[in-house]
Structure formats: C-alpha cells, structure tokens
Amino acid sequence: MANRKIARALLSVSDKTGLADFAKALKQHGVEIISTGGTAKLLRDAGIEVIDVAEVTGLPEMMDGRVKTLHPKIHGGLLARRGDPAHEQAMKDHVIPAIDLLVVNLYPFEETVRDGADFDTCIETIDIGGPALIRAAAKNHESVTVVVEPSDYARVLDEMKAHKGATTLDLRKAFAAKAFARTSAYDAAIASWFAETLGERTPNIKVIAGKLVEALRYGENPHQAAAFYRTGEQRFGVATAVQVQGKELSYNNLNDTDAAYELVAEFDPSQQTAVAIIKHANPCGVAVASNAAEAYAKAFACDPTSVFGGIVAVNRTLDAEAAREIVKIFTEVIIAPAASDEAKAIIAAKKNLRLLLAGGLPDRKAPGLAFRSLAGGFLVQSRDAGAVAASDLKVVTKRKPTAQELADLLFAFTVAKHVKSNAIVYAKDGATVGIGAGQMSRVDSARIAAWKAEHAAAEMKLSESLTKGSVAASDAFFPFADGVKIIAEAGATAIIQPGGSLRDEEVIAAADEAGLAMVFTGMRHFRH
C-alpha cells in the first residue's frame, strides 16, 4: 500500500518552531501523540493532549535524560513491518504500539561547538536517542513518515489533507533520504570536532557535509549541473551574505565573489579601505586608499579592459560615492560587509546588478580547510592563512627598499597570494598596476603583467607604463634570473619573493646589476 495513514506520532524535538500548531493540526486528524520531556510540556501548555514516552515504555527517563526512547516499545513501533505476520505478532505479544510518524530534530551539537562550549558540555550535547529514532523510522519508510525539519510540517499536513490522513510513499522516501543525510551530517560534525580536539590533522575518515542553499541553473558551463551548499563553518562571505537585489547568482558568480571577498579581507578595515575587482577568480585590480571611491578608481586603472563584467569587493561599508563609480560600467556583483541606504538606492537603479551584504569580513587568520576533488577522492589542506610582516623580510641585495617600496612590496605580496600561479604582481602607491596570472612559466607572467600595464597606460593616454617606479611580487621563487630582468626592464625598482631557488645567487646578482632592492619572505603562496 503506497499511502499510509498516520494514527500515532512520536514528537521529540530541540527546535520547537511551529510544533504546537503542527500538533494541533495532527489532533484534528485524530492522531494520538506520544512525546518526551520539554516537548511534552510545551504541547500540554498549548492545550494538546499527549502521552509520555514513560507511559509507553513503563520506565522513566533516566541518567540525566540520556535514556528515554531507547526501548523496544519505541523502536519496535517504528521498525515493525506492517503486514508482516511475524512482526505484527511480536507487536501484539509485547504490547508495542505502532508509530506512524516520527518528528525529531537533534540536540544542537553544532551550535554548542560554535559557541565555544567546553569539552564536557559538547559531549552532553551529543544526541544518541534522536539519531537512533530517525534512522529506525527512515529505514522503515515504507510504513513510517520521518520529519527532521520544522519546514517540512506543512508538506506533511498537505499530504494528510489530500489523502485522508495518510502520506504517500514518494513523500516518505524523500523524507527518509533527508533524515539519513541529517544524521550523517550530525555524525560528521561530531567526528570533525573530536579530531580537532585530539589534534588529528589527518583523521582516518574525513566527511564533508553541507546544507543546500540553492540549486543553481548550471555550473561552470551550461551542460554542468551545480548547487550551492553551506557548511557549518561560521565564516563571513558568500555563505552568510544577504542578496539585497539583482539576478540569481551563478556558479561562476559565487566562486568569483568568494575569491574577491577573501582578498579584501587581507586588509584591516580599521586602517584602510580595500577594493578588489575579480574576473575568473583572478584579480584584475586591487587597491587600498582612505575611502572606497578612491580605492575603486585605483583598482580600475590597473586593467580598464578586464574590469568590465567583474566582481567588486569592498572591505568596509559601501557608501554612495563608491556606488556611483561602480555602476558606471557593467558589473556582475558587489559584495561588502554592509552598504548605506543611499548606496543601496543607487545600485537599485541597475536591477540586474547583484548586491551582497556579508555582515562582516572573514578572519584571514582563522583556521579552516580547503577541498579539491580528484578522480575517486579528494584533497584537503589547511586554508592559506599565511602572511608576512616587515619584520619577516630578509634583504638580500646591496640596496635596501625605501619605506614606500617596503609598503608596496608587502601589499603586492598580499595580492599575489590570491592570484593563480605562476603569479607576478606589479604595484605602486597601494595599487596593483600589472598582474600576470596562471602562466606555465614565471617569466611569461612577468611579461604579461608588464604588457597589460603598458596597455592600460595607453588606454588612459599616459606618457609611460604604470610599472615605471613600481615594485613586483612573485608568489614563488624565481628559478632563473630571466624573470628579474623582465621586471627590471618594466621599470620596477624592488622585488619581493619567497627565495629558496638553487639559483638564488644568480637571481640576486641580476637584481644587484639592475640596481633593484630584493627581499625574501621565506613563505610562498602557490594558488592552483
């Protein structure tokens, strides 16, 4: 029988949103309700008659609530196959009532960990009975409806209304799939927490869980399916952002917006405004200034051609002056921690322009993981939270960088961290002036970055390339001196790089010969 009438329900929830109204509606269908602890109290306070689990099992809740539903009279009522003579006889012999609907959501373990609770508190927030009930009901979905989210109450009631108090097999299967996904995500969170607590960097089993935010129209290309999932990590960005306006976001929009926002988060908003313009996950312009409008103008000047159709990220509240500048050309997305009402009104005139307000900036120093799929598996690594300060730098050339060069070197190296390898970034006065990304040879990245700077200067009718008087950053060491020579020819005066090449002496000698200052960071920033 595809449809199963609901005559008896077990309700035991942590999240009590909408529960009283749902229970009242069940009662109108003549459903008997069994409940536990705080859930039973809430329902009785709402005037709803319930039967305590203890009345069914003949045993009270015990061990501080650790044991209440772990009993054959509960699990038997969920697991018994309807229509199976042996199962039905066992129910009759042992006075086990059939349970047709289970409504359970779990102790808030993830939230408890997120709130920084101590070890013992986290342990006590691990739900045992809840997952066992959910798995039992989901396994027996042929006969039992299992609900793990308050948002699904309406679907149950709609089905009961349409089918004389029954639910369909299709609904029960869908809810069973959701139930198993929920318990697996819950266990994954516990396992990850335990591994982190024990300091296990590479646990034997690693599980990734996420909750669907939305199904996307397609992936990187129209023939690819895609979806956006949110994990339990509390990190400001696209997953926390509220979309104020604009078209729905695409897979590429989300990927590029994340790249842009992570980049601007490298710069302290209490010190300066940072703006990044991203195309295809690479920056085509980044700058810092005292205000967003000025930073945007400086970032725009780096590559006026590529910024068309880009993603703009700001590390401070977006104001009206900056908004007016940004909307002058076609822009896909703007993301910022917040925006003024006037800025929102200006952007509203561009109905397709997406405006995302993330509510804060991601902490660049916070630990986290990055994943990448492989055929038959995946790679996992810690997030690149590395950064260098002036005190970390080692001057390796005869000439030391000036104070202005030093500031620009640190800025350029920070940007290079967010450029696909091999990366070369030219910068001057707190702004990128040339970016070479993702080339197979570092010398080609240096050439391309210089060429793009010349092209930008020609567009703006400047008398010389933007790289004249700039500094250059390399995300990894120079394997040969040819890259240094290209940078010197472009007019740069100083270089920052990790160092560590077998030919470091040759590279340093080339810098000295060109009169460049060079500093080593001892840290590289490959980004593949």
PDB file of C-alpha atoms in Angstrom, residues 52-230:
ATOM      1  CA  ASP A  52       4.501  10.463  27.916  1.00  0.00           C
ATOM      2  CA  VAL A  53       7.070   8.050  26.491  1.00  0.00           C
ATOM      3  CA  ALA A  54       7.413   6.695  30.033  1.00  0.00           C
ATOM      4  CA  GLU A  55       3.786   5.543  29.880  1.00  0.00           C
ATOM      5  CA  VAL A  56       4.596   3.535  26.759  1.00  0.00           C
ATOM      6  CA  THR A  57       7.884   2.035  27.937  1.00  0.00           C
ATOM      7  CA  GLY A  58       6.961   1.600  31.588  1.00  0.00           C
ATOM      8  CA  LEU A  59      10.271   3.183  32.526  1.00  0.00           C
ATOM      9  CA  PRO A  60      11.051   6.796  33.465  1.00  0.00           C
ATOM     10  CA  GLU A  61      13.621   8.974  31.751  1.00  0.00           C
ATOM     11  CA  MET A  62      16.923   8.251  33.486  1.00  0.00           C
ATOM     12  CA  MET A  63      20.608   9.091  33.590  1.00  0.00           C
ATOM     13  CA  ASP A  64      20.023  12.832  33.135  1.00  0.00           C
ATOM     14  CA  GLY A  65      17.866  12.167  30.089  1.00  0.00           C
ATOM     15  CA  ARG A  66      20.470  10.034  28.330  1.00  0.00           C
ATOM     16  CA  VAL A  67      17.984   7.160  28.288  1.00  0.00           C
ATOM     17  CA  LYS A  68      14.335   7.752  27.467  1.00  0.00           C
ATOM     18  CA  THR A  69      13.422   6.487  23.981  1.00  0.00           C
ATOM     19  CA  LEU A  70      15.976   3.657  23.754  1.00  0.00           C
ATOM     20  CA  HIS A  71      13.412   0.909  24.321  1.00  0.00           C
ATOM     21  CA  PRO A  72      11.852  -1.930  22.246  1.00  0.00           C
ATOM     22  CA  LYS A  73       8.365  -0.493  22.697  1.00  0.00           C
ATOM     23  CA  ILE A  74       9.513   2.666  20.891  1.00  0.00           C
ATOM     24  CA  HIS A  75      11.887   1.224  18.325  1.00  0.00           C
ATOM     25  CA  GLY A  76       9.650  -1.757  17.717  1.00  0.00           C
ATOM     26  CA  GLY A  77       6.799   0.628  16.939  1.00  0.00           C
ATOM     27  CA  LEU A  78       8.982   2.357  14.360  1.00  0.00           C
ATOM     28  CA  LEU A  79      10.713  -0.664  12.832  1.00  0.00           C
ATOM     29  CA  ALA A  80       7.880  -3.189  12.603  1.00  0.00           C
ATOM     30  CA  ARG A  81       6.942  -4.028   9.013  1.00  0.00           C
ATOM     31  CA  ARG A  82       3.225  -3.536   8.580  1.00  0.00           C
ATOM     32  CA  GLY A  83       1.575  -6.570   7.059  1.00  0.00           C
ATOM     33  CA  ASP A  84       4.370  -8.917   8.155  1.00  0.00           C
ATOM     34  CA  PRO A  85       2.684 -11.620  10.309  1.00  0.00           C
ATOM     35  CA  ALA A  86       5.749 -12.244  12.477  1.00  0.00           C
ATOM     36  CA  HIS A  87       6.317  -8.544  13.128  1.00  0.00           C
ATOM     37  CA  GLU A  88       2.669  -7.918  13.904  1.00  0.00           C
ATOM     38  CA  GLN A  89       2.566 -10.897  16.250  1.00  0.00           C
ATOM     39  CA  ALA A  90       5.627  -9.600  18.089  1.00  0.00           C
ATOM     40  CA  MET A  91       3.930  -6.209  18.477  1.00  0.00           C
ATOM     41  CA  LYS A  92       0.835  -7.923  19.854  1.00  0.00           C
ATOM     42  CA  ASP A  93       2.765 -10.221  22.218  1.00  0.00           C
ATOM     43  CA  HIS A  94       4.845  -7.405  23.675  1.00  0.00           C
ATOM     44  CA  VAL A  95       2.177  -4.677  23.581  1.00  0.00           C
ATOM     45  CA  ILE A  96       4.163  -2.478  21.178  1.00  0.00           C
ATOM     46  CA  PRO A  97       2.136   0.374  19.673  1.00  0.00           C
ATOM     47  CA  ALA A  98       2.760   1.161  16.004  1.00  0.00           C
ATOM     48  CA  ILE A  99       4.247   4.625  15.438  1.00  0.00           C
ATOM     49  CA  ASP A 100       3.391   6.056  12.021  1.00  0.00           C
ATOM     50  CA  LEU A 101       5.009   9.483  12.248  1.00  0.00           C
ATOM     51  CA  LEU A 102       8.294  10.473  13.896  1.00  0.00           C
ATOM     52  CA  VAL A 103       9.175  14.126  14.384  1.00  0.00           C
ATOM     53  CA  VAL A 104      12.683  14.541  15.805  1.00  0.00           C
ATOM     54  CA  ASN A 105      15.390  17.131  15.476  1.00  0.00           C
ATOM     55  CA  LEU A 106      18.657  16.703  17.265  1.00  0.00           C
ATOM     56  CA  TYR A 107      20.397  18.296  20.220  1.00  0.00           C
ATOM     57  CA  PRO A 108      22.164  21.416  18.894  1.00  0.00           C
ATOM     58  CA  PHE A 109      25.671  19.958  18.902  1.00  0.00           C
ATOM     59  CA  GLU A 110      26.983  22.105  16.034  1.00  0.00           C
ATOM     60  CA  GLU A 111      25.722  25.305  17.668  1.00  0.00           C
ATOM     61  CA  THR A 112      27.205  24.294  21.031  1.00  0.00           C
ATOM     62  CA  VAL A 113      30.646  23.792  19.483  1.00  0.00           C
ATOM     63  CA  ARG A 114      30.294  27.025  17.533  1.00  0.00           C
ATOM     64  CA  ASP A 115      29.558  28.886  20.760  1.00  0.00           C
ATOM     65  CA  GLY A 116      32.856  27.705  22.227  1.00  0.00           C
ATOM     66  CA  ALA A 117      31.463  25.384  24.913  1.00  0.00           C
ATOM     67  CA  ASP A 118      33.867  23.242  26.934  1.00  0.00           C
ATOM     68  CA  PHE A 119      34.544  19.578  26.205  1.00  0.00           C
ATOM     69  CA  ASP A 120      32.100  18.132  28.745  1.00  0.00           C
ATOM     70  CA  THR A 121      29.258  20.393  27.581  1.00  0.00           C
ATOM     71  CA  CYS A 122      29.855  19.380  23.981  1.00  0.00           C
ATOM     72  CA  ILE A 123      29.824  15.698  24.939  1.00  0.00           C
ATOM     73  CA  GLU A 124      26.486  16.095  26.718  1.00  0.00           C
ATOM     74  CA  THR A 125      25.049  17.777  23.639  1.00  0.00           C
ATOM     75  CA  ILE A 126      25.713  14.678  21.509  1.00  0.00           C
ATOM     76  CA  ASP A 127      22.295  13.209  20.789  1.00  0.00           C
ATOM     77  CA  ILE A 128      22.039   9.425  20.980  1.00  0.00           C
ATOM     78  CA  GLY A 129      18.346   8.621  21.091  1.00  0.00           C
ATOM     79  CA  GLY A 130      17.457  11.110  18.374  1.00  0.00           C
ATOM     80  CA  PRO A 131      19.670   9.681  15.612  1.00  0.00           C
ATOM     81  CA  ALA A 132      18.630   6.144  16.581  1.00  0.00           C
ATOM     82  CA  LEU A 133      14.950   7.058  16.251  1.00  0.00           C
ATOM     83  CA  ILE A 134      15.492   8.878  12.975  1.00  0.00           C
ATOM     84  CA  ARG A 135      17.437   6.005  11.416  1.00  0.00           C
ATOM     85  CA  ALA A 136      14.833   3.481  12.539  1.00  0.00           C
ATOM     86  CA  ALA A 137      11.938   5.463  11.075  1.00  0.00           C
ATOM     87  CA  ALA A 138      13.846   6.226   7.868  1.00  0.00           C
ATOM     88  CA  LYS A 139      14.734   2.565   7.381  1.00  0.00           C
ATOM     89  CA  ASN A 140      11.061   1.672   7.704  1.00  0.00           C
ATOM     90  CA  HIS A 141       9.885   4.494   5.427  1.00  0.00           C
ATOM     91  CA  GLU A 142       7.597   2.042   3.672  1.00  0.00           C
ATOM     92  CA  SER A 143       5.323   2.483   6.671  1.00  0.00           C
ATOM     93  CA  VAL A 144       6.660   5.431   8.709  1.00  0.00           C
ATOM     94  CA  THR A 145       6.928   9.132   7.931  1.00  0.00           C
ATOM     95  CA  VAL A 146      10.009  10.786   9.446  1.00  0.00           C
ATOM     96  CA  VAL A 147      10.377  14.553   9.785  1.00  0.00           C
ATOM     97  CA  VAL A 148      13.647  16.203  10.854  1.00  0.00           C
ATOM     98  CA  GLU A 149      12.963  19.854   9.964  1.00  0.00           C
ATOM     99  CA  PRO A 150      10.107  22.165  11.037  1.00  0.00           C
ATOM    100  CA  SER A 151       9.992  23.491   7.471  1.00  0.00           C
ATOM    101  CA  ASP A 152       8.507  20.131   6.400  1.00  0.00           C
ATOM    102  CA  TYR A 153       5.475  20.250   8.708  1.00  0.00           C
ATOM    103  CA  ALA A 154       3.374  21.914   6.015  1.00  0.00           C
ATOM    104  CA  ARG A 155       4.188  19.192   3.476  1.00  0.00           C
ATOM    105  CA  VAL A 156       3.014  16.502   5.883  1.00  0.00           C
ATOM    106  CA  LEU A 157      -0.229  18.310   6.590  1.00  0.00           C
ATOM    107  CA  ASP A 158      -0.847  18.955   2.910  1.00  0.00           C
ATOM    108  CA  GLU A 159      -0.476  15.240   2.176  1.00  0.00           C
ATOM    109  CA  MET A 160      -2.706  14.230   5.072  1.00  0.00           C
ATOM    110  CA  LYS A 161      -5.352  16.657   3.868  1.00  0.00           C
ATOM    111  CA  ALA A 162      -5.129  15.355   0.314  1.00  0.00           C
ATOM    112  CA  HIS A 163      -5.071  11.657   1.266  1.00  0.00           C
ATOM    113  CA  LYS A 164      -7.496  11.355   4.186  1.00  0.00           C
ATOM    114  CA  GLY A 165      -4.871  11.456   6.909  1.00  0.00           C
ATOM    115  CA  ALA A 166      -2.250   9.454   5.010  1.00  0.00           C
ATOM    116  CA  THR A 167       1.105  10.202   3.383  1.00  0.00           C
ATOM    117  CA  THR A 168       2.395   8.896   0.070  1.00  0.00           C
ATOM    118  CA  LEU A 169       5.353   6.584  -0.414  1.00  0.00           C
ATOM    119  CA  ASP A 170       7.084   9.236  -2.529  1.00  0.00           C
ATOM    120  CA  LEU A 171       6.992  11.691   0.374  1.00  0.00           C
ATOM    121  CA  ARG A 172       8.160   9.089   2.863  1.00  0.00           C
ATOM    122  CA  LYS A 173      11.100   8.164   0.626  1.00  0.00           C
ATOM    123  CA  ALA A 174      12.085  11.807   0.182  1.00  0.00           C
ATOM    124  CA  PHE A 175      11.898  12.412   3.926  1.00  0.00           C
ATOM    125  CA  ALA A 176      13.880   9.228   4.636  1.00  0.00           C
ATOM    126  CA  ALA A 177      16.675  10.437   2.347  1.00  0.00           C
ATOM    127  CA  LYS A 178      16.695  13.773   4.135  1.00  0.00           C
ATOM    128  CA  ALA A 179      16.720  12.009   7.502  1.00  0.00           C
ATOM    129  CA  PHE A 180      19.766   9.885   6.688  1.00  0.00           C
ATOM    130  CA  ALA A 181      21.537  12.970   5.317  1.00  0.00           C
ATOM    131  CA  ARG A 182      20.838  14.795   8.569  1.00  0.00           C
ATOM    132  CA  THR A 183      22.186  12.042  10.814  1.00  0.00           C
ATOM    133  CA  SER A 184      25.272  11.621   8.628  1.00  0.00           C
ATOM    134  CA  ALA A 185      25.976  15.360   8.751  1.00  0.00           C
ATOM    135  CA  TYR A 186      25.468  15.318  12.509  1.00  0.00           C
ATOM    136  CA  ASP A 187      27.912  12.447  12.952  1.00  0.00           C
ATOM    137  CA  ALA A 188      30.368  14.171  10.602  1.00  0.00           C
ATOM    138  CA  ALA A 189      30.285  17.291  12.784  1.00  0.00           C
ATOM    139  CA  ILE A 190      30.953  15.218  15.893  1.00  0.00           C
ATOM    140  CA  ALA A 191      33.787  13.305  14.227  1.00  0.00           C
ATOM    141  CA  SER A 192      35.394  16.519  12.962  1.00  0.00           C
ATOM    142  CA  TRP A 193      35.133  18.101  16.415  1.00  0.00           C
ATOM    143  CA  PHE A 194      36.694  15.060  18.051  1.00  0.00           C
ATOM    144  CA  ALA A 195      39.561  15.026  15.541  1.00  0.00           C
ATOM    145  CA  GLU A 196      40.149  18.728  16.086  1.00  0.00           C
ATOM    146  CA  THR A 197      40.038  18.293  19.863  1.00  0.00           C
ATOM    147  CA  LEU A 198      42.594  15.497  19.643  1.00  0.00           C
ATOM    148  CA  GLY A 199      44.792  17.485  17.281  1.00  0.00           C
ATOM    149  CA  GLU A 200      44.413  14.947  14.472  1.00  0.00           C
ATOM    150  CA  ARG A 201      45.326  16.767  11.274  1.00  0.00           C
ATOM    151  CA  THR A 202      44.611  13.756   9.064  1.00  0.00           C
ATOM    152  CA  PRO A 203      41.849  11.614  10.596  1.00  0.00           C
ATOM    153  CA  ASN A 204      41.396   8.170   9.093  1.00  0.00           C
ATOM    154  CA  ILE A 205      37.982   9.125   7.707  1.00  0.00           C
ATOM    155  CA  LYS A 206      37.049  12.659   6.614  1.00  0.00           C
ATOM    156  CA  VAL A 207      33.441  13.522   5.868  1.00  0.00           C
ATOM    157  CA  ILE A 208      32.189  16.768   4.335  1.00  0.00           C
ATOM    158  CA  ALA A 209      28.600  17.812   4.974  1.00  0.00           C
ATOM    159  CA  GLY A 210      26.644  20.806   3.744  1.00  0.00           C
ATOM    160  CA  LYS A 211      23.066  22.056   3.650  1.00  0.00           C
ATOM    161  CA  LEU A 212      21.575  23.048   0.327  1.00  0.00           C
ATOM    162  CA  VAL A 213      21.287  26.806  -0.117  1.00  0.00           C
ATOM    163  CA  GLU A 214      20.003  26.612  -3.668  1.00  0.00           C
ATOM    164  CA  ALA A 215      20.166  24.558  -6.826  1.00  0.00           C
ATOM    165  CA  LEU A 216      21.955  26.616  -9.482  1.00  0.00           C
ATOM    166  CA  ARG A 217      20.916  26.904 -13.112  1.00  0.00           C
ATOM    167  CA  TYR A 218      24.181  25.264 -14.168  1.00  0.00           C
ATOM    168  CA  GLY A 219      27.846  25.009 -13.241  1.00  0.00           C
ATOM    169  CA  GLU A 220      30.922  26.482 -14.897  1.00  0.00           C
ATOM    170  CA  ASN A 221      29.271  25.649 -18.231  1.00  0.00           C
ATOM    171  CA  PRO A 222      25.617  25.187 -19.220  1.00  0.00           C
ATOM    172  CA  HIS A 223      25.984  21.409 -19.620  1.00  0.00           C
ATOM    173  CA  GLN A 224      27.119  21.003 -15.987  1.00  0.00           C
ATOM    174  CA  ALA A 225      24.703  20.619 -13.060  1.00  0.00           C
ATOM    175  CA  ALA A 226      25.521  22.597  -9.904  1.00  0.00           C
ATOM    176  CA  ALA A 227      24.303  23.571  -6.448  1.00  0.00           C
ATOM    177  CA  PHE A 228      25.431  25.776  -3.567  1.00  0.00           C
ATOM    178  CA  TYR A 229      25.759  24.178  -0.126  1.00  0.00           C
ATOM    179  CA  ARG A 230      26.510  25.827   3.199  1.00  0.00           C
TER     180      ARG A 230
END
